[in-house]
Structure formats: C-alpha cells, structure tokens
JSON list of C-alpha atoms in Angstrom, two decimals:
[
{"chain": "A", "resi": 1, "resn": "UNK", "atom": "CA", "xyz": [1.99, 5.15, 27.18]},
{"chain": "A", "resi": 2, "resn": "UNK", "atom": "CA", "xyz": [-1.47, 6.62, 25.65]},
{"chain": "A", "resi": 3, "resn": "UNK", "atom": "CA", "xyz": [-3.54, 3.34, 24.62]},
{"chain": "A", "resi": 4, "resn": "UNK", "atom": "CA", "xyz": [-5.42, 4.57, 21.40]},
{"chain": "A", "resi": 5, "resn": "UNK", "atom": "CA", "xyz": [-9.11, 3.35, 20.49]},
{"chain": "A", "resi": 6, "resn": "UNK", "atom": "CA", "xyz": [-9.51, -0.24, 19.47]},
{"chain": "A", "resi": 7, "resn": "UNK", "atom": "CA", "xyz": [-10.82, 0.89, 15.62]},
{"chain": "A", "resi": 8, "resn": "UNK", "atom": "CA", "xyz": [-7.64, 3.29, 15.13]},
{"chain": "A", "resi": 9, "resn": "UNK", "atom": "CA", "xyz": [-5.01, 0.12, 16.33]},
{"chain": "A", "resi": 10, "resn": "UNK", "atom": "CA", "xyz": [-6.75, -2.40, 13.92]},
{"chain": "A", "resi": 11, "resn": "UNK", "atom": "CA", "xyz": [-6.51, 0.53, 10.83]},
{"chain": "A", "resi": 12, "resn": "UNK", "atom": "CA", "xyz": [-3.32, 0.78, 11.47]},
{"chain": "A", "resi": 13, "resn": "UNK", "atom": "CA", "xyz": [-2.53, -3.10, 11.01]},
{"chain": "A", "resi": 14, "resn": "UNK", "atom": "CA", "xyz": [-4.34, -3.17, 8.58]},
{"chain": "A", "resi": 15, "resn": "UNK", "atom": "CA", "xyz": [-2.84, -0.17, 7.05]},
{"chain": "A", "resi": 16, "resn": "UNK", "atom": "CA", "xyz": [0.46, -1.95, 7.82]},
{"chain": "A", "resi": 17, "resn": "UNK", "atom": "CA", "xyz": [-0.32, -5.50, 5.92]},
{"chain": "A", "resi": 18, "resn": "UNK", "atom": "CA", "xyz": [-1.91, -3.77, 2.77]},
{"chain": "A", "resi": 19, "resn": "UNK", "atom": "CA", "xyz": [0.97, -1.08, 2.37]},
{"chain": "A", "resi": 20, "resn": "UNK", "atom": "CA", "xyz": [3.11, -4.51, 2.83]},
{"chain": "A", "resi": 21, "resn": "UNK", "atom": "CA", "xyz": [1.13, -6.18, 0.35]},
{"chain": "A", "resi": 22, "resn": "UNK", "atom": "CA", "xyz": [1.13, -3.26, -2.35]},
{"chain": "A", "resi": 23, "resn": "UNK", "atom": "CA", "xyz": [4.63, -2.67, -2.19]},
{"chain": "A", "resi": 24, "resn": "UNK", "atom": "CA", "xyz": [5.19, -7.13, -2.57]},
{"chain": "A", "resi": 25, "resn": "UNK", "atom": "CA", "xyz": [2.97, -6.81, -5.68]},
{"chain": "A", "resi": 26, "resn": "UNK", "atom": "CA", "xyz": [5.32, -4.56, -7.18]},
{"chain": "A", "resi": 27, "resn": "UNK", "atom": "CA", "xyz": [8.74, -5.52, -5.87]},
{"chain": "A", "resi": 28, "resn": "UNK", "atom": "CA", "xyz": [7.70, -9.17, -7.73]},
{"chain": "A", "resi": 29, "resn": "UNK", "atom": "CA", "xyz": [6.59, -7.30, -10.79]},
{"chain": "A", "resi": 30, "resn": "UNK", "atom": "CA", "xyz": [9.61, -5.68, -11.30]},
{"chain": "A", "resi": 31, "resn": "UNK", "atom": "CA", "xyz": [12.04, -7.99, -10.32]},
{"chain": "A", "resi": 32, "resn": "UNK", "atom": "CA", "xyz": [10.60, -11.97, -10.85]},
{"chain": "A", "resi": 33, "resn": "UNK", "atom": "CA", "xyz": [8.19, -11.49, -12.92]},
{"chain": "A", "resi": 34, "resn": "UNK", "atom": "CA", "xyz": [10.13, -9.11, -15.29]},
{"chain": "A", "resi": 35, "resn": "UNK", "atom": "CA", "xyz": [8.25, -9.76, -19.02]},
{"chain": "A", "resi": 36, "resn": "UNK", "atom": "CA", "xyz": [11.76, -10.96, -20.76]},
{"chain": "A", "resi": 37, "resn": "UNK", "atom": "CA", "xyz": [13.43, -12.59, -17.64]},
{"chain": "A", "resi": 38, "resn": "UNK", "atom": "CA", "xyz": [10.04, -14.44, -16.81]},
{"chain": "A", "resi": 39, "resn": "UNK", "atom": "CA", "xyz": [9.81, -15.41, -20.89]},
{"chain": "A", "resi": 40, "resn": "UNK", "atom": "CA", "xyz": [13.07, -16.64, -21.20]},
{"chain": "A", "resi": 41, "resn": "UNK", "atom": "CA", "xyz": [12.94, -18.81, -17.81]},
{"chain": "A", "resi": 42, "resn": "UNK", "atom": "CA", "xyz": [9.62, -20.31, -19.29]},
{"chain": "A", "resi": 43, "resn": "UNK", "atom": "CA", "xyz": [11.37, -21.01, -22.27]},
{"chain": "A", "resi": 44, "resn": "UNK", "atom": "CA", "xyz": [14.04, -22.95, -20.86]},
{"chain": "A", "resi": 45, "resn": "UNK", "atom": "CA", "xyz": [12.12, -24.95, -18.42]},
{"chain": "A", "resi": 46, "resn": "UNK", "atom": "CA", "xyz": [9.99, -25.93, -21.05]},
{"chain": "A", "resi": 47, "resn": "UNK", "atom": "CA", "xyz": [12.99, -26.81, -23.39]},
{"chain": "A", "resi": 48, "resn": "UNK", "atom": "CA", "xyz": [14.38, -29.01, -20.39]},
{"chain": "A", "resi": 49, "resn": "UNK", "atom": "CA", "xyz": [10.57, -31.05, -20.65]},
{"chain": "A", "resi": 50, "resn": "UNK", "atom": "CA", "xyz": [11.54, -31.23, -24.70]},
{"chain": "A", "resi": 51, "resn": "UNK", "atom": "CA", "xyz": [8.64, -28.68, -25.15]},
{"chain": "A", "resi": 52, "resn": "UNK", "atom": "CA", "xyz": [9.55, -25.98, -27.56]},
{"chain": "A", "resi": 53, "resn": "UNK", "atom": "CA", "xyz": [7.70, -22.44, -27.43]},
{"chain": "A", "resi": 54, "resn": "UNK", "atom": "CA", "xyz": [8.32, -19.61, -29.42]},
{"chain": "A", "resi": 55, "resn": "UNK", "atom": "CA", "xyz": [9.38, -16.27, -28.25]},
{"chain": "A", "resi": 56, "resn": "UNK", "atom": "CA", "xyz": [6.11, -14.74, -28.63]},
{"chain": "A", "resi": 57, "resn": "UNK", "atom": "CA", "xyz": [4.36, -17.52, -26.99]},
{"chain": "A", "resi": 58, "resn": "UNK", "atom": "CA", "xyz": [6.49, -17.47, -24.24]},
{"chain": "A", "resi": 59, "resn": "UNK", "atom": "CA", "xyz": [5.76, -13.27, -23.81]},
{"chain": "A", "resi": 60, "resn": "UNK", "atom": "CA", "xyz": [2.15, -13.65, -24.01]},
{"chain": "A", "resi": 61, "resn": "UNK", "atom": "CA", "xyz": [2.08, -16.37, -21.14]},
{"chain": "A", "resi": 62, "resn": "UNK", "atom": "CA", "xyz": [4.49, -14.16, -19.35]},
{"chain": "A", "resi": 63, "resn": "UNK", "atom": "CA", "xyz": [1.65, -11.00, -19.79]},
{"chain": "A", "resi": 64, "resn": "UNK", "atom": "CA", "xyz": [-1.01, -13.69, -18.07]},
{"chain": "A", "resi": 65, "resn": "UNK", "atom": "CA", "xyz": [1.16, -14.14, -15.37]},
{"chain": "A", "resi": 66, "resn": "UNK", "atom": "CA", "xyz": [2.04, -11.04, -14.96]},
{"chain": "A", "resi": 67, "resn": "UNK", "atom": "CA", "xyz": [-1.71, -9.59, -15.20]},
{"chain": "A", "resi": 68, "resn": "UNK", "atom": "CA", "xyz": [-2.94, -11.82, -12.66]},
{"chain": "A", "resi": 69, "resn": "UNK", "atom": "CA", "xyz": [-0.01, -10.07, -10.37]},
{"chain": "A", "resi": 70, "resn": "UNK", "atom": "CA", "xyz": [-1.92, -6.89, -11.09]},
{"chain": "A", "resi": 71, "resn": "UNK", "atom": "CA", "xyz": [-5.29, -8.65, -10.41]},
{"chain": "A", "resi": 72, "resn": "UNK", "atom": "CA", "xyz": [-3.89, -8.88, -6.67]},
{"chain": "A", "resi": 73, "resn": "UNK", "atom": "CA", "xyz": [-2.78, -5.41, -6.81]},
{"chain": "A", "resi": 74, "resn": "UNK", "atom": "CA", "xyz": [-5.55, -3.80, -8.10]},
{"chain": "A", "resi": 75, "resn": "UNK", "atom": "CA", "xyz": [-7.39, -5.95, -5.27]},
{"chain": "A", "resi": 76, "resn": "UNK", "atom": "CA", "xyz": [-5.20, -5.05, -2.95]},
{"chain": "A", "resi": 77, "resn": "UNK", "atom": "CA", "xyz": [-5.28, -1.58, -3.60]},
{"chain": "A", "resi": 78, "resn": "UNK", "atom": "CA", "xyz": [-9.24, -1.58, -3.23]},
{"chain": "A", "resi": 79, "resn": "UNK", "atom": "CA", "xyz": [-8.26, -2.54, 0.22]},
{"chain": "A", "resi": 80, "resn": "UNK", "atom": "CA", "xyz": [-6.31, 0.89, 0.48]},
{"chain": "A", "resi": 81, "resn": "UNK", "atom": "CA", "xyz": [-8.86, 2.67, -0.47]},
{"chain": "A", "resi": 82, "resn": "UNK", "atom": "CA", "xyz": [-11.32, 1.06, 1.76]},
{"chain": "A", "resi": 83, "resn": "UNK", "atom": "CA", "xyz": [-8.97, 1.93, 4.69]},
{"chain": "A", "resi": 84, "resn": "UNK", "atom": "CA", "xyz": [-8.15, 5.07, 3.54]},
{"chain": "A", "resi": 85, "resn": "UNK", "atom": "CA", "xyz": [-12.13, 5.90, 4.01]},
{"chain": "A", "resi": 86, "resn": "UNK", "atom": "CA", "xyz": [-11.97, 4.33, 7.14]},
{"chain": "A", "resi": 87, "resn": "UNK", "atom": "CA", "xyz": [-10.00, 6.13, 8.38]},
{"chain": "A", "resi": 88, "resn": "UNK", "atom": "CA", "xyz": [-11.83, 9.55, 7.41]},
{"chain": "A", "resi": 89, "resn": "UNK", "atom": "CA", "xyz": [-14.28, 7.96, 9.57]},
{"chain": "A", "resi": 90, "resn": "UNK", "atom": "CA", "xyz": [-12.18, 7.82, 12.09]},
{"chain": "A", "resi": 91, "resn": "UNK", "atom": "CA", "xyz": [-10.97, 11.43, 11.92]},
{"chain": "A", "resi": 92, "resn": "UNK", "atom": "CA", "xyz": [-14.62, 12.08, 13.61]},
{"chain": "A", "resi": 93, "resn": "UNK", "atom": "CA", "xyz": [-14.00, 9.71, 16.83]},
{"chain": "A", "resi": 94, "resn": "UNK", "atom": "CA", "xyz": [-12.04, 11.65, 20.07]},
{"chain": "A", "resi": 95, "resn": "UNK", "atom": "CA", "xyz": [-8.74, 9.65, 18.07]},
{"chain": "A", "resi": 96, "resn": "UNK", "atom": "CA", "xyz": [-8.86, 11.28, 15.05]},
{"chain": "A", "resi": 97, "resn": "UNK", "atom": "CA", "xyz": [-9.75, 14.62, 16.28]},
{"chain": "A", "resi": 98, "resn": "UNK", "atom": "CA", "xyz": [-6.51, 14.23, 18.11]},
{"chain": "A", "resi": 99, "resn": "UNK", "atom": "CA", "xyz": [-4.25, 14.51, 14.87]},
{"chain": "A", "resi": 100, "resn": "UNK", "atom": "CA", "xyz": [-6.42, 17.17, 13.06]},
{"chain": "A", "resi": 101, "resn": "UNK", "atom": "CA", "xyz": [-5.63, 19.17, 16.66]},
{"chain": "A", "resi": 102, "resn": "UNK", "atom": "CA", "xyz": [-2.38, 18.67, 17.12]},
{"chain": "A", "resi": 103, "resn": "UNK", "atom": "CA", "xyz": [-1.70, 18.94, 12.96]},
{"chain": "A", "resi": 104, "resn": "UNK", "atom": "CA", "xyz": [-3.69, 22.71, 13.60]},
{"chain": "A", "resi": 105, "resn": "UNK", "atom": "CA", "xyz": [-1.43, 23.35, 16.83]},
{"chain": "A", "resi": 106, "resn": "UNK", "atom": "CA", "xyz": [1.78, 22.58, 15.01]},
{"chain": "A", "resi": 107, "resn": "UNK", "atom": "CA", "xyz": [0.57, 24.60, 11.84]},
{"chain": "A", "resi": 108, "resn": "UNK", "atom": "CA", "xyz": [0.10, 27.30, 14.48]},
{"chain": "A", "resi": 109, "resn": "UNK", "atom": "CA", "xyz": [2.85, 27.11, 16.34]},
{"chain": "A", "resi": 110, "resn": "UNK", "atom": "CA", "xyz": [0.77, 26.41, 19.56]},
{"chain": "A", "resi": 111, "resn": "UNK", "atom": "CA", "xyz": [2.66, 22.69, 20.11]},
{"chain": "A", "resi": 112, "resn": "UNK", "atom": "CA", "xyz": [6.12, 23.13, 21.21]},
{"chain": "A", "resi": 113, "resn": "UNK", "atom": "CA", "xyz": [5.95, 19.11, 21.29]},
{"chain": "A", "resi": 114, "resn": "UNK", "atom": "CA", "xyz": [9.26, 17.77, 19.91]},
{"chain": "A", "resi": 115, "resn": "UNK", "atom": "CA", "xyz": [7.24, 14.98, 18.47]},
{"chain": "A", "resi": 116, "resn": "UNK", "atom": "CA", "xyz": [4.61, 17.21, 16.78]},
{"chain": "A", "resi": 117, "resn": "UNK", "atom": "CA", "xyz": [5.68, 17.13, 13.45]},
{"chain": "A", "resi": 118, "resn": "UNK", "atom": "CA", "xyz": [4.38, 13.95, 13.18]},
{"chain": "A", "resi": 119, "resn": "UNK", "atom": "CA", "xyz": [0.82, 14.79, 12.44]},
{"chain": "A", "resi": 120, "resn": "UNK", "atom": "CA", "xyz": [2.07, 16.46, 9.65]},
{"chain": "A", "resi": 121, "resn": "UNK", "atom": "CA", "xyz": [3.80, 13.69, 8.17]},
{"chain": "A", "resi": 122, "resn": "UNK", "atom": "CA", "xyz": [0.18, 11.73, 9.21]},
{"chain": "A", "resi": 123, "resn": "UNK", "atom": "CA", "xyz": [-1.87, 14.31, 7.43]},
{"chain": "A", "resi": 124, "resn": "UNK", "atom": "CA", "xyz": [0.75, 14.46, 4.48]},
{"chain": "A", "resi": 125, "resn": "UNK", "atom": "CA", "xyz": [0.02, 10.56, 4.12]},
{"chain": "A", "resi": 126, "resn": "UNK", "atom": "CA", "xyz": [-4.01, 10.85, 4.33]},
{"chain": "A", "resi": 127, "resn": "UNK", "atom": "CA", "xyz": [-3.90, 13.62, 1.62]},
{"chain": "A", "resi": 128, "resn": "UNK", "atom": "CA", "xyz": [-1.87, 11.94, -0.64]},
{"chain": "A", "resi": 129, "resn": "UNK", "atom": "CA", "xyz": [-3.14, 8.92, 0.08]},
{"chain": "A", "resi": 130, "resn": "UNK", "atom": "CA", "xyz": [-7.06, 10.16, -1.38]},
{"chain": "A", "resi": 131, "resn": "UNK", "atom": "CA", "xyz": [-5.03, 12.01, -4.09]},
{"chain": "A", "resi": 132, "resn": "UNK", "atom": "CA", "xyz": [-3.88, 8.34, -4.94]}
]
C-alpha cells in the first residue's frame, strides 16, 4: 500500500469533515429547520407554555434561526475554500504532481491502469470545486 505525504492525508480529513459538515448544514435546512414546519412547531410549543405568537412572529424567529444555520455554512464553506487552496499547494509537492501525471497519462492514453480514471474524477472535483 503507497503511504501518501503527511499534508495530503490531513487535507483529505479535513476535506472529509467539511464536505460532512456542508452537506449537515443543508440536510437541517431543508428538512428541520424548514421556514413553515419550524414556525408552526414554535407556535405550538409556545401555545403549550400559554404564550401566544402570531404567524408572522413565529416566521421571522424561524428566519433567525434559520440564518444563523447559514452563518455555519457560510463558515463552513470558508473552510472549503481554504482547503481547496491548500490543496493547489499541494499539487506542487512529489503528491500532487502524482495526480496531474497520471490525470495527463490517462488523458493520453499512456496509463492502461484500471484504476486511472480516478484522477479524473480527482481533477473533475478540484475544478469544480474553484468554480464553486
């Protein structure tokens, strides 16, 4: 098994936790915290405290809650970015020369790896990932 460089593993934890994270962010927003679902459950917790709140009340404390969601992802998505760079970096270190190689040797038809279509699908990530 080929034990890659010490920077490249940690990106790609990294990598790992913040794609986790960015996907979480909006899995909650669009399920949980879902504006009229999240209004209505405020609504009646509230009205089990004897605490009445209007519908519009109850939608613009869902839009706080729900912006401090996007808070985290914008945050979050900083991160991305950050790695994303990183990893450009990286592309300069005997690692990351590997992929542009073997991404060139595939392109060319010089890899008859079965396995070399994955630095395709790695460069395919990078560029869409700065397009992002």
């Amino acid at each position: 098994m080929k034990k890659y460089s010490l920077a490249l593993r940690i990106y790609h934890w990294l990598m790992t936790i913040v794609a986790f994270l960015l996907l979480g962010t909006v899995i909650l927003r669009k399920t949980i915290f879902e504006e009229l679902g999240l209004a209505k459950s405020i609504r009646e917790f509230l009205a089990s405290k004897s605490i009445s709140l209007n519908v519009e009340d109850s939608l613009q404390l869902t839009d706080i809650i729900i912006h401090q969601v996007w808070k985290y992802h914008f945050v979050i998505g900083i991160a991305f970015s950050i790695l994303v760079l990183y990893r450009i970096v990286l592309f300069f270190t005997p690692s990351g020369r590997e992929v542009i190689i073997g991404f060139r040797d595939f392109v060319t038809k010089k890899n008859k790896d079965a396995n070399a279509w994955r630095y395709v699908l790695y460069m395919l990530f990078y560029i869409a990932s700065v397009i992002l």
